[in-house]
Coordinates of C-alpha atoms in Angstrom, one line a residue:
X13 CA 117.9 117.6 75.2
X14 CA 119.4 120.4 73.0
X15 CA 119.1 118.8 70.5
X16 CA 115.2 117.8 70.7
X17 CA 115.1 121.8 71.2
X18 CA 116.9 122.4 68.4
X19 CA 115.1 119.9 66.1
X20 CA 111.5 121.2 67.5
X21 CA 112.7 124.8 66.6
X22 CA 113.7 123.7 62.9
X23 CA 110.8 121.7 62.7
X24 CA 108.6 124.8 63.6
X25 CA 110.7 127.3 61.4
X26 CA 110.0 124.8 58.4
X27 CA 106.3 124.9 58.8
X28 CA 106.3 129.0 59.3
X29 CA 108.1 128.9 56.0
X30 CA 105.2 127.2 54.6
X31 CA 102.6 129.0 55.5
X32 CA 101.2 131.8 53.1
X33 CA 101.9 135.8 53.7
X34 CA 97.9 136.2 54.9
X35 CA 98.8 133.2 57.4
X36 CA 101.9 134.7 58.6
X37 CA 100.4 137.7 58.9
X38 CA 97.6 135.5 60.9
X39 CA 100.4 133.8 63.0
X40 CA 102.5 137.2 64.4
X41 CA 99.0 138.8 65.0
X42 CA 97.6 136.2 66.9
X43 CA 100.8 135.5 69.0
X44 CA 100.9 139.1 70.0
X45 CA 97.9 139.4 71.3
X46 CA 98.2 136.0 72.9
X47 CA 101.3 137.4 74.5
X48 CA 99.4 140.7 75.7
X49 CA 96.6 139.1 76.8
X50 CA 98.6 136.9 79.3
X51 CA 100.9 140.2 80.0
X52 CA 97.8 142.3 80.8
X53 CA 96.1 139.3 83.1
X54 CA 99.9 138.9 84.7
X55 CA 99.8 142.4 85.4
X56 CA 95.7 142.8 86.9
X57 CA 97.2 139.7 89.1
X58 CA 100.0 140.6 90.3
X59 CA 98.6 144.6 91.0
X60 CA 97.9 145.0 94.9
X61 CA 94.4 145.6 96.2
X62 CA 94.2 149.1 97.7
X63 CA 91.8 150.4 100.3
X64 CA 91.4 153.9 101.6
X65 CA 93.8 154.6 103.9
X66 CA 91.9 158.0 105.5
X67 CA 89.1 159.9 103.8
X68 CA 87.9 163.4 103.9
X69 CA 91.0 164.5 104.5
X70 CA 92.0 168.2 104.7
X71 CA 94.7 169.7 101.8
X72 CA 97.6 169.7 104.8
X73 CA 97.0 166.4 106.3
X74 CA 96.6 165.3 102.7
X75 CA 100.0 166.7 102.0
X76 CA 101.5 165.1 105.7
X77 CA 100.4 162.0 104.8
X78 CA 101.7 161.7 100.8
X79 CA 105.0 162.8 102.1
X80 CA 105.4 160.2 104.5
X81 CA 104.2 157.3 102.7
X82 CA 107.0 158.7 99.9
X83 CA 109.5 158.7 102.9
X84 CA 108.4 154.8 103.5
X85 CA 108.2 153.5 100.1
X86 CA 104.9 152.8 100.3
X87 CA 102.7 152.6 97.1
X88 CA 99.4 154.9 97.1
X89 CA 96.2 156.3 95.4
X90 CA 94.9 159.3 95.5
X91 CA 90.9 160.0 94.7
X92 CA 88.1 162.3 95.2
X93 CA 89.7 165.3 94.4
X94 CA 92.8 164.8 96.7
X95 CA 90.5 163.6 100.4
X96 CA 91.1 160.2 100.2
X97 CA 94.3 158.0 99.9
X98 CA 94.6 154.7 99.7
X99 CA 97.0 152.1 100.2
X100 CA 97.5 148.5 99.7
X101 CA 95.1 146.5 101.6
X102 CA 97.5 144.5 103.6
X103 CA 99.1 147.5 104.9
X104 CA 96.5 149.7 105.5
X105 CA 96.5 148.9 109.5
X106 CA 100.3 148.8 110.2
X107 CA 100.2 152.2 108.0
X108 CA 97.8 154.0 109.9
X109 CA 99.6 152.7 113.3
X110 CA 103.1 154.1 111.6
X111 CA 101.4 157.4 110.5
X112 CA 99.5 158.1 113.8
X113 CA 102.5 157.6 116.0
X114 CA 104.5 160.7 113.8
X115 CA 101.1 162.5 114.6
X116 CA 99.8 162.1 111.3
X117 CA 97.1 163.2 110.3
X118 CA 96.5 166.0 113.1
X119 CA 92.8 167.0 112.1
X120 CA 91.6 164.0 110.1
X121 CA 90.5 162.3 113.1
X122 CA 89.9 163.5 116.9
X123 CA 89.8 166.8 115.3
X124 CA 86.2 167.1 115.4
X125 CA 82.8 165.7 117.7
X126 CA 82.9 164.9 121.1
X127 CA 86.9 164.2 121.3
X128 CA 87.1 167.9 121.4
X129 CA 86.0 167.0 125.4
X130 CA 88.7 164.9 125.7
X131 CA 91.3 167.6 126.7
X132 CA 89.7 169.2 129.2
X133 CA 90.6 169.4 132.8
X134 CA 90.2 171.4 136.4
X135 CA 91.7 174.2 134.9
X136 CA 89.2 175.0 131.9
X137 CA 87.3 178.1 131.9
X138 CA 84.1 177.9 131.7
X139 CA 83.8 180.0 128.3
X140 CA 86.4 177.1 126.7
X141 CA 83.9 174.5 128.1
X142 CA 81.0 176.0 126.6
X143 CA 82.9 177.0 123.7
X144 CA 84.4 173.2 123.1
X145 CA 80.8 171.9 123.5
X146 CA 79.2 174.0 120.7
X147 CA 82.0 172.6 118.2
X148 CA 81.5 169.8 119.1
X149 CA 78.2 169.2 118.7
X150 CA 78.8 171.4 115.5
X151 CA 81.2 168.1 114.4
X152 CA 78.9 165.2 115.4
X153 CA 76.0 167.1 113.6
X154 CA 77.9 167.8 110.6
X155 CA 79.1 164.0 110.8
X156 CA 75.7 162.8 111.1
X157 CA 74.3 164.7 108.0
X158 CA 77.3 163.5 106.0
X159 CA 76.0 159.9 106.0
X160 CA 73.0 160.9 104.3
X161 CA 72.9 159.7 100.8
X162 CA 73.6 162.2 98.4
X163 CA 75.5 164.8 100.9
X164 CA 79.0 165.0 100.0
X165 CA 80.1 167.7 102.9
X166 CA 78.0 169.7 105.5
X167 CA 79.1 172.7 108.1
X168 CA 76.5 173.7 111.2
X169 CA 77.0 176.4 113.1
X170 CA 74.5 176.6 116.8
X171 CA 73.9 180.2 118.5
X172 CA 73.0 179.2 121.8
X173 CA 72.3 181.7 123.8
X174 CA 73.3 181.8 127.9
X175 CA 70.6 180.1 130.0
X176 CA 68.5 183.1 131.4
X177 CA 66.3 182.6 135.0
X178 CA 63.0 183.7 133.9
X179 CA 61.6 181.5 130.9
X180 CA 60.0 184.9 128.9
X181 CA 63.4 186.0 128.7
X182 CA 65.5 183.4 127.2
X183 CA 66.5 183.8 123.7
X184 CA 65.2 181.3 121.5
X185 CA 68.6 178.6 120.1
X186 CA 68.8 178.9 116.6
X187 CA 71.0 177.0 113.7
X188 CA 71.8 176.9 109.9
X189 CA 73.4 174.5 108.2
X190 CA 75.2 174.1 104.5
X191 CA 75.6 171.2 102.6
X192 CA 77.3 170.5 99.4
X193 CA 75.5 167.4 97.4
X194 CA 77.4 164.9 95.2
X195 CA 77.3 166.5 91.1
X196 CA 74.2 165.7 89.4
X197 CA 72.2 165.3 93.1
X198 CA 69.5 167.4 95.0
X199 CA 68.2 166.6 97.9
X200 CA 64.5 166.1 98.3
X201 CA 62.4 167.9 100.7
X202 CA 62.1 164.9 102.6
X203 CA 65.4 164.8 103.1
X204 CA 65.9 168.9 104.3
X205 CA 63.0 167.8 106.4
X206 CA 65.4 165.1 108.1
X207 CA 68.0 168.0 108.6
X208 CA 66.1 169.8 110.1
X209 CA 64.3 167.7 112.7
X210 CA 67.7 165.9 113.0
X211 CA 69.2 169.4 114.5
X212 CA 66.8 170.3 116.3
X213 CA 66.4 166.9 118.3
X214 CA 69.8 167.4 118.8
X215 CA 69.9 170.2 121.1
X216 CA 67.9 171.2 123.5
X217 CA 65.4 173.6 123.4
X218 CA 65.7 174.2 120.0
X219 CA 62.6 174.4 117.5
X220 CA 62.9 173.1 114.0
X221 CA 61.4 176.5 112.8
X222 CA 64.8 177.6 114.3
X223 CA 66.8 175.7 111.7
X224 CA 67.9 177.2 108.2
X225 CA 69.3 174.7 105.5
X226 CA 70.8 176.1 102.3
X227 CA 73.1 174.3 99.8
X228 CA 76.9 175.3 98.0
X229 CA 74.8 177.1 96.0
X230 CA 73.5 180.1 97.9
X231 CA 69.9 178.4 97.7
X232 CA 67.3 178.1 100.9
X233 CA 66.6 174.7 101.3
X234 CA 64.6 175.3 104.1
X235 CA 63.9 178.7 105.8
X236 CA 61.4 178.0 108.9
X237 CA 58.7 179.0 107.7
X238 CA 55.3 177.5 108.8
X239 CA 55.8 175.3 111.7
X240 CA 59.3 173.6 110.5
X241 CA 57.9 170.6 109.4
X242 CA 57.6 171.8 105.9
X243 CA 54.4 172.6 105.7
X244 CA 54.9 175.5 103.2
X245 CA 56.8 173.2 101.1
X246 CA 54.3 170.6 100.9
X247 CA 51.5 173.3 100.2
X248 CA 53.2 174.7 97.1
X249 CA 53.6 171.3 96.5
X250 CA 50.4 170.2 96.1
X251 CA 49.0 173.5 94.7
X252 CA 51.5 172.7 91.5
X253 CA 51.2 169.0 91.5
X254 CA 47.0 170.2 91.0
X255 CA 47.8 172.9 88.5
X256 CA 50.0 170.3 86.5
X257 CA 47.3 167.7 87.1
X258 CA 44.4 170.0 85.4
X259 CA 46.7 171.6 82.4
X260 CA 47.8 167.7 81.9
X261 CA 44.2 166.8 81.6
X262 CA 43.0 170.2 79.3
X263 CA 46.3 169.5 77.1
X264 CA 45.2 166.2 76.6
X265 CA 41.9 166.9 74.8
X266 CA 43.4 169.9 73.1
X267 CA 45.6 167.6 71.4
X268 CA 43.1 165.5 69.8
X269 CA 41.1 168.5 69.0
X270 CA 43.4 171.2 67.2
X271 CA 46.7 168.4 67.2
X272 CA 50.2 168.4 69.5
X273 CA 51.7 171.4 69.6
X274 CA 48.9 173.5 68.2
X275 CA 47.5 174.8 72.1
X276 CA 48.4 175.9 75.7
X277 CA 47.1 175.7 78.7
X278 CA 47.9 176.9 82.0
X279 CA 45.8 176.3 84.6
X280 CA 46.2 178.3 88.3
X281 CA 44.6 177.1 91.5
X282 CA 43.9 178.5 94.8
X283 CA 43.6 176.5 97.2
X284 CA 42.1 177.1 100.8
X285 CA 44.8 175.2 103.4
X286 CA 43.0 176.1 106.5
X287 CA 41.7 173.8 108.8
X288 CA 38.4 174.9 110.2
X289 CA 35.8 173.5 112.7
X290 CA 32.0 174.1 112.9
X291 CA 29.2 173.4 115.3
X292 CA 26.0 174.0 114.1
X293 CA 22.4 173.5 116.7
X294 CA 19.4 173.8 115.2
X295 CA 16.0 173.5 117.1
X296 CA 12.9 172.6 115.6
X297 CA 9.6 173.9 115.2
X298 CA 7.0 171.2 115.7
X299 CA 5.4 170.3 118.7
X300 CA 7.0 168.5 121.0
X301 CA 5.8 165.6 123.5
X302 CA 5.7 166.2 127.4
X303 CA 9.0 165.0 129.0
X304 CA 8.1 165.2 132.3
X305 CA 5.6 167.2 134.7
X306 CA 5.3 168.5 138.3
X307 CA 2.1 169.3 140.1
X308 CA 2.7 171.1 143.7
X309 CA -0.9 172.3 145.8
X310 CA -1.2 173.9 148.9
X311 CA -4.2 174.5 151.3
X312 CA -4.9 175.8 154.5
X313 CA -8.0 176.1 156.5
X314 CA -8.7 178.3 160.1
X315 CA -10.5 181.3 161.3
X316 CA -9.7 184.3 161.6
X317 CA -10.9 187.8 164.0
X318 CA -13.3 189.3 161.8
X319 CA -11.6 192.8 160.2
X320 CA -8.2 191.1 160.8
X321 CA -5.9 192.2 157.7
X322 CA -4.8 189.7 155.3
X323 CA -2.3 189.6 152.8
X324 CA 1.7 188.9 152.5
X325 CA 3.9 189.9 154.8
X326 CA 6.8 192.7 153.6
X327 CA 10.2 193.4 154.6
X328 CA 9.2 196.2 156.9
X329 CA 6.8 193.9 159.0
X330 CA 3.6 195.2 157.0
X331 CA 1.0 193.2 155.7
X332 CA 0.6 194.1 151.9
X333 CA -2.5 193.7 150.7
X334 CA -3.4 191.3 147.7
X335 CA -3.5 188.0 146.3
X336 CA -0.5 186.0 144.5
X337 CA -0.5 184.6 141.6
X338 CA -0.9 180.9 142.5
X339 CA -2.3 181.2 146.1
X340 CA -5.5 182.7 147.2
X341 CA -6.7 183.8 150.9
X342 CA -10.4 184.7 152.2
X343 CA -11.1 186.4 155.6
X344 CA -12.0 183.3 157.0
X345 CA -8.5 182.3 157.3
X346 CA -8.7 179.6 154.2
X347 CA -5.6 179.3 152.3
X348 CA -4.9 177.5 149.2
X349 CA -1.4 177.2 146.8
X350 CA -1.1 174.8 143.6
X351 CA 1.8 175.3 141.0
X352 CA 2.4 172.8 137.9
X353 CA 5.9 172.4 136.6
X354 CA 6.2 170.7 132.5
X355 CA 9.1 169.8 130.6
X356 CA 8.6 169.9 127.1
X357 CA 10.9 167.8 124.7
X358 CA 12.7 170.2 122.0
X359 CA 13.9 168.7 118.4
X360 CA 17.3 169.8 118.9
X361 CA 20.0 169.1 115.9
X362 CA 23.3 169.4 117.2
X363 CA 26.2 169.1 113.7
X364 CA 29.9 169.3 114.4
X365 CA 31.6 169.5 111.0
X366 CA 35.7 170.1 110.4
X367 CA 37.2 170.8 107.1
X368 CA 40.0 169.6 105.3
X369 CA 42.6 171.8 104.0
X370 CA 43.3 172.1 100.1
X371 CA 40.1 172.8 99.3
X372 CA 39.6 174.7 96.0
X373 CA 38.7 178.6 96.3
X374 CA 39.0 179.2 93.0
X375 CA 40.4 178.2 89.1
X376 CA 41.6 180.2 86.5
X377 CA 42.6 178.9 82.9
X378 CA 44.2 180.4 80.2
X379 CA 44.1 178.9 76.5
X380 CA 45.9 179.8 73.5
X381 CA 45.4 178.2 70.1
X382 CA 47.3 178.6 67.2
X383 CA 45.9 180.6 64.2
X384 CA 48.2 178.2 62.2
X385 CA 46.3 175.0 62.7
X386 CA 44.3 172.9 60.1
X387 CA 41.4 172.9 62.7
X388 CA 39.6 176.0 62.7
X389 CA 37.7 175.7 66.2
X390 CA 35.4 178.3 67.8
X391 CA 36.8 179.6 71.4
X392 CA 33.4 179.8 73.1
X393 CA 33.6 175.9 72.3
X394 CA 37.0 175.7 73.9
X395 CA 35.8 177.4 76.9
X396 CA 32.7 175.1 77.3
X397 CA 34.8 172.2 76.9
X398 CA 37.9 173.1 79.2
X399 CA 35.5 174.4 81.9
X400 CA 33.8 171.2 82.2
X401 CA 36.8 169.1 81.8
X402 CA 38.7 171.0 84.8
X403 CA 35.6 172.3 86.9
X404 CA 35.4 175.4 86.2
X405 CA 32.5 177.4 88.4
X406 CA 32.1 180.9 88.0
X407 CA 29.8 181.5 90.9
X408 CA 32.7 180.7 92.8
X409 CA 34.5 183.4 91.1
X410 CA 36.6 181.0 88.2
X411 CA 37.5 182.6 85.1
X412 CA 38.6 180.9 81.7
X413 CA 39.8 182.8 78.7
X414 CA 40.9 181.4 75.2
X415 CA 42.7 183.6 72.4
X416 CA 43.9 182.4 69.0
X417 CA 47.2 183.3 68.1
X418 CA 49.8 182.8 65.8
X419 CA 52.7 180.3 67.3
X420 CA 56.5 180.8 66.6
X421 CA 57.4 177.0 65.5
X422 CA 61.1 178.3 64.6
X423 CA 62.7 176.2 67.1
X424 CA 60.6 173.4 66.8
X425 CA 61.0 173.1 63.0
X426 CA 64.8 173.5 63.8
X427 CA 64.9 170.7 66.5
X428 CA 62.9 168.4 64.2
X429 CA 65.0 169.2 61.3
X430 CA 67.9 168.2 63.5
X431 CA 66.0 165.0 64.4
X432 CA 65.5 164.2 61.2
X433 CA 69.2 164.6 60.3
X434 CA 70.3 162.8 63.2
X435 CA 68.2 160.0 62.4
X436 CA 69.6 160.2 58.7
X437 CA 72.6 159.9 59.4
X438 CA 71.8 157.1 62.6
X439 CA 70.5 154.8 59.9
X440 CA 73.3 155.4 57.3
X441 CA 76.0 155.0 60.0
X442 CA 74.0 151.6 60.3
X443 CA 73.8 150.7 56.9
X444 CA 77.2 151.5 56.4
X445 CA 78.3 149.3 59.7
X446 CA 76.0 146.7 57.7
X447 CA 78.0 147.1 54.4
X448 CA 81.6 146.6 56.4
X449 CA 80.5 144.2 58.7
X450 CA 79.5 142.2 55.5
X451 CA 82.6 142.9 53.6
X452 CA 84.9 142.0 56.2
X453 CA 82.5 139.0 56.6
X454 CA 82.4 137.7 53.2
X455 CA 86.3 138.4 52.9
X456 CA 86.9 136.0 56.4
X457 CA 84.9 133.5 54.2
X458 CA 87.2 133.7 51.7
X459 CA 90.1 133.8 53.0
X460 CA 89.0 130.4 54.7
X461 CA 87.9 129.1 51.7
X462 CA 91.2 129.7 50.0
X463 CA 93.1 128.0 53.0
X464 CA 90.4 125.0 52.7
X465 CA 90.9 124.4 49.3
X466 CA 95.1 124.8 49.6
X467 CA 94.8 122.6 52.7
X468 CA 93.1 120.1 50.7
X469 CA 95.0 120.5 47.5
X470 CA 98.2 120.4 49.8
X471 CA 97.1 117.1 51.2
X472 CA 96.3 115.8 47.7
X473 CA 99.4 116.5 46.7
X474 CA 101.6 114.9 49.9
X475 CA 99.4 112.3 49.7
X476 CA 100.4 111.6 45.6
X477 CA 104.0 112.6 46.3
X478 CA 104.1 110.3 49.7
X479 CA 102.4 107.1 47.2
X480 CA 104.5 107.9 44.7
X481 CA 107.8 107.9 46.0
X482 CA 106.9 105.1 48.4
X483 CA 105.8 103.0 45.1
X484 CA 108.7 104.3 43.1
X485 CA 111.3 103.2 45.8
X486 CA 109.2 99.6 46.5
X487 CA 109.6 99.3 42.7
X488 CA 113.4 99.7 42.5
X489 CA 113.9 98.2 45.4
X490 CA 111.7 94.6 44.0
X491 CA 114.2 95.1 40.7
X492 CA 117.9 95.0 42.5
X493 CA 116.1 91.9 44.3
X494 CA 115.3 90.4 41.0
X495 CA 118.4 91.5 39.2
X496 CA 120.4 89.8 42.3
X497 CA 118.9 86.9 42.4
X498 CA 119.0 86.0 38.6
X499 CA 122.9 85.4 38.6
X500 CA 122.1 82.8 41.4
X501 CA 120.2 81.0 38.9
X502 CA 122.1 80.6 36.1
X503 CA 125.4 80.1 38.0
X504 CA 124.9 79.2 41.3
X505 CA 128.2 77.8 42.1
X506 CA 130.1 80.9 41.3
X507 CA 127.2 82.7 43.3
X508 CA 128.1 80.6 45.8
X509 CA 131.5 81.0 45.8
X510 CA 131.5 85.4 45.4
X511 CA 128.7 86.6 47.6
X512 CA 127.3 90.0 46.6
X513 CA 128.6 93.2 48.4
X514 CA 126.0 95.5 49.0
X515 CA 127.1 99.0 47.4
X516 CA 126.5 102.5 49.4
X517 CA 123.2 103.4 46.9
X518 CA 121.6 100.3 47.8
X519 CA 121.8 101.2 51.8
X520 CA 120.9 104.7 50.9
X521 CA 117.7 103.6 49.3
X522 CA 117.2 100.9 52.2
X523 CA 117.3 103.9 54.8
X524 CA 114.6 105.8 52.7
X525 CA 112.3 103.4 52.6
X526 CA 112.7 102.9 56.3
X527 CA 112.7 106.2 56.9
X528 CA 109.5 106.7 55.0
X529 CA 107.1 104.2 57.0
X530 CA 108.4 105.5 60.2
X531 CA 107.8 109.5 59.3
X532 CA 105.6 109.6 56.4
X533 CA 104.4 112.9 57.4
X534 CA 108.0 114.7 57.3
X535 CA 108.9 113.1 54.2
X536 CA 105.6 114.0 52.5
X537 CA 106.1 117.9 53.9
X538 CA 109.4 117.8 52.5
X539 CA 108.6 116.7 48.8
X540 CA 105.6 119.1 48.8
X541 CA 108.6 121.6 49.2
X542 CA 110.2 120.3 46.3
X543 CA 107.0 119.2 43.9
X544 CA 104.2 121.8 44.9
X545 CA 104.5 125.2 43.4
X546 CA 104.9 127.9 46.1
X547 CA 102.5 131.5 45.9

């Protein structure tokens, strides 16, 4: 066996020796990174898979925890900023077992929420009580908004005032909350909007107009205003996302008119958010049909004493004298009563009407051209053209006004001058990629050109040498035969008698030839040593 080894390592040591210096070079390069490739995948293989261990952790429980697992031997990573360790996956249980029975980590768990309620007993005040319960409600709150996308951490702090007997004098429960986002994040309104109403479903008797959000920054989020449910918000919302929507559309034509970055416009709306409601009756004037009528008559006939008074009779038991209006009497006792009751139709209108808020009260635009442009363009034009494109009404009290002045294109010119170098030297950074890549190209072509035509002059060559010597030694060998086998002829007793001995050259040359039909490759590698000039 060692000596197979030891013949495979000559073998492979004769055809390094061979090789050119650009293939040697080719050979150590390549079997390096061979050997670091398999090195680097030995090493991603045999690395352990770690998972977090605990996250959010506090800088002393942090601390507890890398101490211990140093005390263990344990293997660890540490990430975002220090809160979270992690540990191999297959350990991560039967760590946080070892760690939690030396009372590791004491707040990063059970520290906060409800388990606060866990220690309480018969003997706890009833301040503690009330006190434990705002924390932790404060904890599950601040939990809760954690898990919102983008949040990163998030304190609440609850003022809950004592429970009063009469409603009108209980002071209203209030909150604020802080959250820090991940770098690079803001949260959207719709999201503050989910704080909010989040917290204030959350504890009783609290109004989301009650709820204050601001960020790590020292910026309101959400202050209460309007009704809680971010109505202010989405007003200014909508009042910019109109103001952007007009200037957009006046920018537009201004562009094609005087070219980019030859105008401005700003455009400011107000708008009319109230919500009102109207009822309007209106009667009309024709005439209308009969609905429905009522005739009532009444008559009487007697006789009466002669010179007996007639009349109605008043309060005081006295006869009044007269006649009524509808009834009519006569001294012979006769009495007669008709009335007629009509209801008329009446063209009655009745309109109930309610208005949508964001209405428009008014638009103002302001246009500037620049004195620089090619386009010389009269600004009573402008102002006919951007009032009709945005709406413009004066009798509802818009105003437009367009002025010419000269624009500052310093930092334009420098930003497009830096564009323009940028974009320079973009494309000769290409070109000159382009160049290399081709050089390197072409010279990987011809260095496996030049190894293709030595290959083949190489194999020429063994292939000559290998014929040649196998001819030359065929030929010497059919000559001894014939130069033995004359002396048979002309004396072939003596032959007979004195048999030839075979000398050490002739065996020499028999064990070549052998040896050149079994390894003709070896032999042939071996004379191109000797025949074939080396570089």
């Amino acid at each position: 066996m060692r000596s197979g080894i030891t013949r495979s390592l000559e073998r492979h040591r004769q055809t390094f020796s061979q090789f050119s210096a650009g293939q040697k070079v080719v050979a150590v390069v390549g079997t390096g990174a061979l050997l670091l490739a398999a090195f680097m995948v030995f090493r991603w293989a045999s690395a352990p898979s770690y998972a977090p261990l605990y996250s959010n952790l506090s800088a002393e429980d942090a601390s507890a925890v890398v101490e211990q697992l140093d005390a263990d031997g344990i293997p660890y990573e540490i990430g975002a900023g220090g809160g979270t360790i992690s540990v191999p996956r297959d350990q991560v249980y039967a760590t946080r077992i070892s760690l939690s029975g030396e009372g590791i980590p004491s707040s990063s768990s059970g520290s906060t929420g409800y388990s606060l309620l866990d220690g309480q007993d018969i003997s706890t005040s009833q301040f503690k009580e009330q006190t434990d319960f705002k924390r932790a409600m404060e904890g599950e709150l601040a939990t809760t908004i954690e898990a919102i996308d983008g949040v990163d951490t998030a304190v609440v702090h609850l003022a809950l005032p004592p429970k009063q007997v009469f409603a009108d004098e209980q002071d209203p429960a209030t909150a604020s909350v802080l959250v820090a986002t991940h770098a690079g994040v803001e949260l959207t309104q719709d999201q503050v909007q989910a704080i909010v109403h989040l917290v204030a479903s959350s504890i009783d008797g609290l109004d989301p107009s009650k709820v204050t959000v601001a960020d790590s920054s020292g910026r309101v989020l959400s202050d209460g205003s309007a009704d809680g449910s971010g109505t202010a918000s989405s007003q200014n919302e909508q009042q910019r996302e109109y103001q952007d929507q007009l200037a957009a559309k006046a920018q537009a034509m201004l562009d094609r008119v005087v070219g980019p970055g030859h105008s401005s416009v700003q455009v400011t709306a107000v708008l009319d958010f109230d919500k009102t409601s109207t009822e309007t009756t209106t009667y009309g004037r024709k005439k209308a049909p009969v609905l429905s009528e009522s005739l009532q008559e009444e008559v009487y006939s007697g006789t009466g004493a002669p010179g007996t008074a007639s009349g109605v009779v008043g309060p005081d038991t006295q006869l009044e004298t007269g006649t009524g209006a509808t009834g009519t009497t006569s001294t012979d006792g006769s009495y007669s009563n008709s009335s007629t009751v009509r209801e008329n139709g009446v063209d009655k209108v009745v309109q109930q009407s309610e208005t949508a808020p964001g209405s428009v009260k008014s638009l103002h635009a302001a246009v500037v051209l620049d004195t620089n442009s090619k386009v010389a363009v009269d600004p009573t034009v402008i102002d006919s053209i951007i009032s009709s494109a945005i709406g413009i009404d004066p009798k509802r009290g818009d105003t437009i006004e367009t002025t010419t002045l000269p624009f500052d294109t310093t930092l334009a010119d420098a930003d497009a001058a830096a564009l323009k170098a940028a974009a320079a030297d973009e494309a000769s950074a290409q070109r000159n990629g382009w160049i290399r890549n081709g050089v390197l190209g072409g010279l990987v072509l011809l260095l496996v050109l030049l190894a293709w035509l030595r290959s083949r002059r190489n194999a020429k060559a063994r292939v000559d040498a290998t014929s040649y010597v196998v001819e030359q030694l065929r030929q010497e060998q059919a000559a001894r035969a014939a130069l033995q086998a004359a002396p048979l002829l002309d004396d072939a007793p003596t032959a007979l008698a004195v048999a030839p001995v075979p000398d050490a050259l002739d065996e020499m040359h028999d064990e070549l030839v052998a040896l050149v039909e079994r390894q003709p490759d070896e032999v042939a590698g071996l004379l191109r040593g000797w025949l074939v000039e080396r570089p």
